[in-house]
Tab-separated table of C-alpha atoms in Angstrom:
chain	number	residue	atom	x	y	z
A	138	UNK	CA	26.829	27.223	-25.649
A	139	UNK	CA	28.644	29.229	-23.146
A	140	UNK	CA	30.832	30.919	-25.919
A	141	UNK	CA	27.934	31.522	-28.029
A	142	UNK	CA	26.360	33.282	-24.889
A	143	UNK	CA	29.621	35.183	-24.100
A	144	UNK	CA	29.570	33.968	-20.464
A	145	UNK	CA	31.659	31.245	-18.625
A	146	UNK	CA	30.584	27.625	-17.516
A	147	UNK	CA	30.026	28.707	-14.451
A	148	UNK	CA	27.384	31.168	-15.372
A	149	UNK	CA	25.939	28.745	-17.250
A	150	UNK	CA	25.221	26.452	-14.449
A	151	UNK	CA	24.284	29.342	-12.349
A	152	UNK	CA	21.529	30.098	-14.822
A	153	UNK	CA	20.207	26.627	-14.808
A	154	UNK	CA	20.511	25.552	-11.136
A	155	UNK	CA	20.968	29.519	-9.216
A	156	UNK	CA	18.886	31.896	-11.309
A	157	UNK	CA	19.115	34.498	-8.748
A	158	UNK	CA	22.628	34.440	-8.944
A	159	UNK	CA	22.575	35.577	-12.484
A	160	UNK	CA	21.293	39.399	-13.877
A	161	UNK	CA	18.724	39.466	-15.952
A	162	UNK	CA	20.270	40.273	-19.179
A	163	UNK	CA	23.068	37.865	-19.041
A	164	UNK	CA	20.023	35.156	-18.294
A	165	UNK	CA	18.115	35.785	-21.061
A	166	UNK	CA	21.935	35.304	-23.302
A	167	UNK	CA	21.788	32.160	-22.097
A	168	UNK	CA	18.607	31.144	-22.552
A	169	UNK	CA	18.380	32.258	-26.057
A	170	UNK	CA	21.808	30.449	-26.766
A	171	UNK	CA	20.064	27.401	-25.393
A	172	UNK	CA	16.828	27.965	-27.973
A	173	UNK	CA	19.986	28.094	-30.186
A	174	UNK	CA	21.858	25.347	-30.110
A	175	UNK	CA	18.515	23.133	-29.414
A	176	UNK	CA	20.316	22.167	-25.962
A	177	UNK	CA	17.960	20.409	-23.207
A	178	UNK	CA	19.133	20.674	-19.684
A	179	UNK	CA	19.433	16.861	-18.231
A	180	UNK	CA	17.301	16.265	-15.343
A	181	UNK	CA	18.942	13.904	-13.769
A	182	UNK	CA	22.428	15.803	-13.564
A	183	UNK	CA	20.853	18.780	-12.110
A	184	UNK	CA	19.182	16.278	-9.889
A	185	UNK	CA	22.886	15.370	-8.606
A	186	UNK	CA	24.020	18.503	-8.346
A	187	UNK	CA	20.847	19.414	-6.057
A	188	UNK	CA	21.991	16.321	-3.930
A	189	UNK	CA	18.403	14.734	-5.231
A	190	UNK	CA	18.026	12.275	-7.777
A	191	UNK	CA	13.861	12.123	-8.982
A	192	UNK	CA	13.506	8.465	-7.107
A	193	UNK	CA	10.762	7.830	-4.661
A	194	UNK	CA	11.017	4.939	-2.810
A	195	UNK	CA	8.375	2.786	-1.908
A	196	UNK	CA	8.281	0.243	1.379
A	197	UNK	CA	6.077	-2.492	1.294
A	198	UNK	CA	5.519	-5.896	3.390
A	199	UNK	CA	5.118	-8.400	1.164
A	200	UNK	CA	6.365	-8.604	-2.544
A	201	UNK	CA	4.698	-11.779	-3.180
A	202	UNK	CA	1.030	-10.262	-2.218
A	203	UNK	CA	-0.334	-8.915	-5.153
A	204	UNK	CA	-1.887	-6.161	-3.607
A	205	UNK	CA	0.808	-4.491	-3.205
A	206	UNK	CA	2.239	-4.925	-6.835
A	207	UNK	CA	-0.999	-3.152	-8.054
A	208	UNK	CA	-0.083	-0.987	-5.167
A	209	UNK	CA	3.793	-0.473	-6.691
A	210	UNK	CA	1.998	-0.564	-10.720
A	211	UNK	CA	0.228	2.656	-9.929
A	212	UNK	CA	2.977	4.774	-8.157
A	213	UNK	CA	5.145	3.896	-11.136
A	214	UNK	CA	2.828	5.447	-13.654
A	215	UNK	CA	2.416	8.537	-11.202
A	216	UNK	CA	6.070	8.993	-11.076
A	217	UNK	CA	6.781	8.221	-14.808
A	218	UNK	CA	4.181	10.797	-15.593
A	219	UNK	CA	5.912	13.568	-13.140
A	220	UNK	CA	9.856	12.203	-14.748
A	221	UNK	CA	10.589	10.560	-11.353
A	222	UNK	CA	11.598	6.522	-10.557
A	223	UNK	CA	10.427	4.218	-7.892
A	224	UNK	CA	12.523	2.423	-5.586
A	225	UNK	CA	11.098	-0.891	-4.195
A	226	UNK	CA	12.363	-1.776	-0.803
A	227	UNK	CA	10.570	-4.594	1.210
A	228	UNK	CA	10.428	-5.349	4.891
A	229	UNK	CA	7.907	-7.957	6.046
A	230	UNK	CA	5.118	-8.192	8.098
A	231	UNK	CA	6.056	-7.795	11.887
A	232	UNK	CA	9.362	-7.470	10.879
A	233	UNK	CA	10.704	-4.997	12.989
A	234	UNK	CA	14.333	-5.589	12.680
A	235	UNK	CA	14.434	-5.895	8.978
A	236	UNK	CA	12.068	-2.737	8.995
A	237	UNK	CA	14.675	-0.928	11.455
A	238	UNK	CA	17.694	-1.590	8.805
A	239	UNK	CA	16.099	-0.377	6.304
A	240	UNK	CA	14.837	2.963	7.734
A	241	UNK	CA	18.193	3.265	9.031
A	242	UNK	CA	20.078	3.194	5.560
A	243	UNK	CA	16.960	5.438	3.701
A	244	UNK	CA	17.774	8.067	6.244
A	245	UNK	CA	21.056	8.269	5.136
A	246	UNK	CA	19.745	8.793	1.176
A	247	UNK	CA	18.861	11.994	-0.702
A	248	UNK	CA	15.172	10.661	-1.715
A	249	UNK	CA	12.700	12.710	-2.810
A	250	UNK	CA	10.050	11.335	-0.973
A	251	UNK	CA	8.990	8.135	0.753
A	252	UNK	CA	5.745	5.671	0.883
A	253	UNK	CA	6.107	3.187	2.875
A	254	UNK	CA	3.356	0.607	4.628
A	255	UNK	CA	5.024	0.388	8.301
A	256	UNK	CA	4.371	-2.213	10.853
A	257	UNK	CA	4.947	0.647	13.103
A	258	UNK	CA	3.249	4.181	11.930
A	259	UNK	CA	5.280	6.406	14.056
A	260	UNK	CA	8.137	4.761	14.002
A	261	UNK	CA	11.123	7.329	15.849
A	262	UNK	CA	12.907	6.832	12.272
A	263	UNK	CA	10.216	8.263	9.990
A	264	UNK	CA	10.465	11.748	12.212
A	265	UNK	CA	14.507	11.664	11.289
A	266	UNK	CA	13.348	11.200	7.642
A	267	UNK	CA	11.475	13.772	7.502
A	268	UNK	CA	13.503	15.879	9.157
A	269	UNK	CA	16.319	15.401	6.713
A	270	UNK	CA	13.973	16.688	4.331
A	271	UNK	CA	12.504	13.715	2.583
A	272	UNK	CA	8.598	13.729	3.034
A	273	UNK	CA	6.964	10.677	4.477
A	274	UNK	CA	3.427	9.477	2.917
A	275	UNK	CA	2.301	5.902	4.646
A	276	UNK	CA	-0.180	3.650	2.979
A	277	UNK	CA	-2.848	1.433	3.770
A	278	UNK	CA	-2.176	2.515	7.353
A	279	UNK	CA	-3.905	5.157	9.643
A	280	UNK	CA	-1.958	7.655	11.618
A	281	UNK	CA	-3.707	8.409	14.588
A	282	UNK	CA	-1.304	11.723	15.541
A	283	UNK	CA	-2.160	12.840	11.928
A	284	UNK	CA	1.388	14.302	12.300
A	285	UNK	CA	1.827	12.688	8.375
A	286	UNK	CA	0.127	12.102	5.244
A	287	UNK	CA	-1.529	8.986	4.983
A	288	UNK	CA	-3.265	6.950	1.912
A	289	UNK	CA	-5.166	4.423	3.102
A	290	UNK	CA	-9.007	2.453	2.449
A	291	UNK	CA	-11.973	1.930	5.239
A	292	UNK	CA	-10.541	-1.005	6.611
A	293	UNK	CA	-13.240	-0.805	9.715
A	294	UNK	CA	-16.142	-0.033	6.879
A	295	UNK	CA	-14.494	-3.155	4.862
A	296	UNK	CA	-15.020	-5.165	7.852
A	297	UNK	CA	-18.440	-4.119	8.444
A	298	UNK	CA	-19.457	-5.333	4.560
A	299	UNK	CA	-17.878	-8.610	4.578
A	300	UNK	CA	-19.846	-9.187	7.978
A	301	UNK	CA	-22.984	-7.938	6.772
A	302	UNK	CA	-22.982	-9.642	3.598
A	303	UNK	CA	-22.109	-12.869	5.578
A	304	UNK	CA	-24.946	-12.520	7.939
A	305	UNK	CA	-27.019	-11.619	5.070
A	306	UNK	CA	-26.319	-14.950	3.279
A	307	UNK	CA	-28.004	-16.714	6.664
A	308	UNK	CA	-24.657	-17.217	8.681
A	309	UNK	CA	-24.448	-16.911	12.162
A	310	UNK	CA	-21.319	-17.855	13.319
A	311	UNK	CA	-18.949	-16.414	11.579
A	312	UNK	CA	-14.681	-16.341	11.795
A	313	UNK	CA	-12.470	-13.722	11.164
A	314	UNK	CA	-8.889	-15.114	9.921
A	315	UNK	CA	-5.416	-12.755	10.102
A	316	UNK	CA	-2.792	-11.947	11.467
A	317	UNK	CA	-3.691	-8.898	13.722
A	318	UNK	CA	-6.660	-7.746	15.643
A	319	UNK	CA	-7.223	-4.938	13.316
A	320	UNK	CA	-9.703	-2.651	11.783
A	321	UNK	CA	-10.972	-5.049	9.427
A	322	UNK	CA	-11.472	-7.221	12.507
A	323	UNK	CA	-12.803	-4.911	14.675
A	324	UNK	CA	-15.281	-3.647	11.600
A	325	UNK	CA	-16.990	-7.503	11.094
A	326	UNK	CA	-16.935	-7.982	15.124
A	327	UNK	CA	-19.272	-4.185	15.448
A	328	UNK	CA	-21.514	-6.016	12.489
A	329	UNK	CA	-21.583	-9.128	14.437
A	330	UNK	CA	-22.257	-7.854	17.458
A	331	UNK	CA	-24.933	-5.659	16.041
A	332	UNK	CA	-26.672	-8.937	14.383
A	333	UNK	CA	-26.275	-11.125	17.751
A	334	UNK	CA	-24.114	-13.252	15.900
A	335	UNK	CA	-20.961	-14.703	16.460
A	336	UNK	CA	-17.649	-14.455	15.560
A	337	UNK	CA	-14.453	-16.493	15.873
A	338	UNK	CA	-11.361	-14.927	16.116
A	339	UNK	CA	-8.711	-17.500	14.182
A	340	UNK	CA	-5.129	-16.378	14.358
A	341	UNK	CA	-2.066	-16.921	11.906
A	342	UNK	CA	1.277	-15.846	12.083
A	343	UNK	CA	1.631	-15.593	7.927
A	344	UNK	CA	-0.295	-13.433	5.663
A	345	UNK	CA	-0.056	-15.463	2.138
A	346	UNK	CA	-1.171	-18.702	0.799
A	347	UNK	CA	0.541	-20.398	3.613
A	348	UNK	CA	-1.616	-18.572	6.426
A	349	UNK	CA	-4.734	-19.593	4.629
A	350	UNK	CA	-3.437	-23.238	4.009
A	351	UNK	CA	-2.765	-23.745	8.343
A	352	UNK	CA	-6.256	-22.424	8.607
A	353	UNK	CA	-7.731	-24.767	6.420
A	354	UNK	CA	-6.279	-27.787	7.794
A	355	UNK	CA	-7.149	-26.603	11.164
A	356	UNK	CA	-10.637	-26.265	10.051
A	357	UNK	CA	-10.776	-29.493	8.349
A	358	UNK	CA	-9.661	-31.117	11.669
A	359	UNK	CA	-13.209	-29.270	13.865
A	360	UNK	CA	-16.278	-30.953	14.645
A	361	UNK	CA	-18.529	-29.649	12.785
A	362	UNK	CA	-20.476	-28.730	15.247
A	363	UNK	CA	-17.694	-26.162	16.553
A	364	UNK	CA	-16.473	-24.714	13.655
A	365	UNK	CA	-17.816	-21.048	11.752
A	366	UNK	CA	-20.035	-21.530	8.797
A	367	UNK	CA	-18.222	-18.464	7.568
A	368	UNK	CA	-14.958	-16.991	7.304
A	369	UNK	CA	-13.848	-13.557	6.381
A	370	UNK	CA	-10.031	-12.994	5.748
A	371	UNK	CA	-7.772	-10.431	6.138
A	372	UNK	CA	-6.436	-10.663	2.572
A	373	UNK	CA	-7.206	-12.695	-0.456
A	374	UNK	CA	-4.289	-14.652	-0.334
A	375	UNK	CA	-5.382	-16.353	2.738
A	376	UNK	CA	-8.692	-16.522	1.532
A	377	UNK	CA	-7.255	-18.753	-1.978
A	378	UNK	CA	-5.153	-20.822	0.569
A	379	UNK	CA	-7.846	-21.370	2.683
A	380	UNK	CA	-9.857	-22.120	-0.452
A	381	UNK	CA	-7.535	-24.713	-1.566
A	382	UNK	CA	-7.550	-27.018	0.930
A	383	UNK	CA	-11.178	-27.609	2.092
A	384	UNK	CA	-11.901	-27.574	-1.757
A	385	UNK	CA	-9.031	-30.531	-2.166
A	386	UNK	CA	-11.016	-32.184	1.390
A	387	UNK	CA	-14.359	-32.513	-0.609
A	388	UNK	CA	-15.899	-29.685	1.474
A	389	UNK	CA	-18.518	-27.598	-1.424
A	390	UNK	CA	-18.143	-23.708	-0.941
A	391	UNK	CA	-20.100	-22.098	0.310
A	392	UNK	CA	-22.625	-24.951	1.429
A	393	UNK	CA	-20.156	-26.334	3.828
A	394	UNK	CA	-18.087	-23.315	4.620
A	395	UNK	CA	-18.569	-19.502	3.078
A	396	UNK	CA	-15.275	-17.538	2.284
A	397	UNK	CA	-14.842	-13.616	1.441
A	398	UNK	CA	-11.363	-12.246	1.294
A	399	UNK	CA	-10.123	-8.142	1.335
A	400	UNK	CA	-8.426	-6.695	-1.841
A	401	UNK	CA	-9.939	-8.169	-4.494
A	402	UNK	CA	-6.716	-8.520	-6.023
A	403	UNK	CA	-6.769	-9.878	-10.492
A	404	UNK	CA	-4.387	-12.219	-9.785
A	405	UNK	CA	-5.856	-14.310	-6.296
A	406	UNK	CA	-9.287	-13.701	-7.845
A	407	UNK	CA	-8.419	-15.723	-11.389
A	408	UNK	CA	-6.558	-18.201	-9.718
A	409	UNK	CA	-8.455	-19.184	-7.000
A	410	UNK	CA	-10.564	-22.405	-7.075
A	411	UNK	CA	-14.123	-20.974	-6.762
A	412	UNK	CA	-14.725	-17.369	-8.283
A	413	UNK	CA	-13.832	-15.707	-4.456
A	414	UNK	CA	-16.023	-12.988	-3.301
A	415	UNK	CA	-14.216	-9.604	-1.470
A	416	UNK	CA	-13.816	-6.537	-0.281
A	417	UNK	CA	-12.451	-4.578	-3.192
A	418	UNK	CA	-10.043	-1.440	-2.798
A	419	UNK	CA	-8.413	0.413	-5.517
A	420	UNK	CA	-4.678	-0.817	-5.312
A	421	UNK	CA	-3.305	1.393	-8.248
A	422	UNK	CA	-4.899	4.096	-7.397
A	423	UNK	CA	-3.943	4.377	-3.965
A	424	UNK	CA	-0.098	3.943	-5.352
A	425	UNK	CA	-0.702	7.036	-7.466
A	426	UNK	CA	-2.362	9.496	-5.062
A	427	UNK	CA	0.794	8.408	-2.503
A	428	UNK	CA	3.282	9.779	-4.986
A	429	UNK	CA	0.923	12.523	-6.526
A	430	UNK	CA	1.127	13.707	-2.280
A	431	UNK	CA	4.815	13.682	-2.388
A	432	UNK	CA	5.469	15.510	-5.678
A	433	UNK	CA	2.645	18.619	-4.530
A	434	UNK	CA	4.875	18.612	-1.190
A	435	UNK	CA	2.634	21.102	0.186
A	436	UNK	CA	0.099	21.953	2.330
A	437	UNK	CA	-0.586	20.049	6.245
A	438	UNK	CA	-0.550	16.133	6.628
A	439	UNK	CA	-4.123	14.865	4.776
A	440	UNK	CA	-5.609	11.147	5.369
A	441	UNK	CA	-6.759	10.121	1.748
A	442	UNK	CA	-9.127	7.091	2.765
A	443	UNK	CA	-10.915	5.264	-0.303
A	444	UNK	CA	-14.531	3.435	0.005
A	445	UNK	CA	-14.244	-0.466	-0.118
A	446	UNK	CA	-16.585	-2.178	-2.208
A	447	UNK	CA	-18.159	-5.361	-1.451
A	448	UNK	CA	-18.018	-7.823	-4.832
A	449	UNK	CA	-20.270	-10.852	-4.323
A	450	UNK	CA	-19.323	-14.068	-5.584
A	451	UNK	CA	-19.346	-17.734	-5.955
A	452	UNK	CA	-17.489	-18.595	-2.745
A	453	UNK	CA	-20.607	-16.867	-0.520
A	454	UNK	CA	-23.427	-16.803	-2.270
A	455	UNK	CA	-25.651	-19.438	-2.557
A	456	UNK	CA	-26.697	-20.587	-6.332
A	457	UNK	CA	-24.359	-18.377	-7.669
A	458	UNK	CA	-22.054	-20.566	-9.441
């Protein structure tokens, strides 16, 4: 192609990857002998050559929580669609040191952008990512300093449906199951305390099945007298593990004990026991508006935040199954 164009190599790849190195004339030789000879440039070598290589990585906590595979699902068709790759990394929840690593060795790689779901949100590392030129978008996390994009749902406005619908279905003590004092917490305790009800703050170091499986037994072993007539859990996993054992210890959901989850995940909801009831957020879509932020690369930090949607179900409502 460069003979046909009468120009040398190097011209060539000054056209393609320095166009204002190149006169106009002896740019539009090349161009034509490119309609010529049917040539396509390759993306991914003038990728390399830009020290970039179309991959967008993607940090989440948990692989095995399928929220965040629907999470990874639609950032993959977002990237596909814009001829970029994602790159799953995973930490772990509270996982600092893992977390640390990790930033630590993406700093020192040429991505074109990262979405990650930190335990910490302005973690020191981040900053040196973005300074390095690789812009940072986090998800399902606020960012209080607003000093970076964010994709995120109404966690507080979550917490406030599950509560409501709770209190709604007669409940008055209700229990709030996760691993962090966080907006979905504080969103079903402002409900609560609105409704002069009560609720039960019931801790757990894991965020899976697992989690939900020590909560159950825990429960199991109350007076019944003591225990919540309700739960509402920080993720549907928990929720199905929770589900699993009081089902298996002949309690009957929800006479003996109500249970809505957050996610509303395909896979918890057609594998759980009873047909759970939750606090829907779009999963995919969320993955796709974090990439579709880092390819438009302009503009000031936004906070995307999606509505949650309450989806009754068997496993609170009374008569429904």
């Amino acid at each position: 192609m460069a003979r046909l164009a009468g120009v040398s190599d190097g011209t060539v790849s000054n056209t393609l990857n320095r166009p204002h190195l190149v006169s106009t004339d002896t740019r539009q030789r090349v161009l034509q002998a490119m309609e010529t000879t049917g040539y396509v440039p390759s993306a991914a070598a003038r990728a390399l050559r830009a020290g970039r290589s179309r991959t967008i990585g993607l940090v989440v906590l948990d692989f095995g929580n399928p929220f965040f595979a629907e999470v990874a699902a639609g950032a993959e068709q977002a990237a596909t669609d814009a001829g970029a790759d994602v790159a799953l990394f995973h930490t772990g929840i509270g996982a600092h040191d893992r977390e640390q690593r990790l930033l630590q060795r993406l700093a020192e790689r040429r991505l074109d952008g990262l979405v990650i779901t930190p335990n910490d949100v302005e973690h020191p590392l981040l900053a040196v990512i973005e300074q390095r030129g690789t812009p940072v978008v986090v998800l399902a996390r606020e960012v209080p300093s607003r000093r970076r994009s964010a994709v995120r749902g109404d966690d507080h406005a979550g917490g406030v449906l599950a509560a409501r619908h709770l209190l709604d279905e007669g409940h008055q003590h209700l229990a709030f199951v996760g691993w962090r004092r966080d907006e979905r917490y504080e969103g079903a305790a402002h409900a609560a305390a609105n409704a002069g009800a009560r609720l039960t703050w019931i801790g757990t170091t894991d965020a899976d099945l697992a989690g939900g499986v020590a909560v159950g037994e825990r429960l199991t072993a109350t007076a019944a007298a003591e225990r919540p007539t309700a739960v509402f859990c920080a993720n549907d996993l928990i929720a199905a593990g929770l589900i699993q054992v009081i089902t298996q210890a002949g309690w009957r959901i929800p006479d003996d004990l109500a249970v809505v989850g957050f996610d509303d995940t395909d896979l918890v909801s057609a594998a759980s026991a009873v047909e759970l009831t939750s606090v829907r957020q779009p999963a995919a879509e969320m993955g796709s508006a974090s990439v579709r932020l880092i390819l438009d690369g302009t503009g000031p930090p936004r906070d995307l935040v999606f509505v949650p949607e309450l989806i009754a179900r068997e496993s609170s409502v009374a008569g429904r199954a």
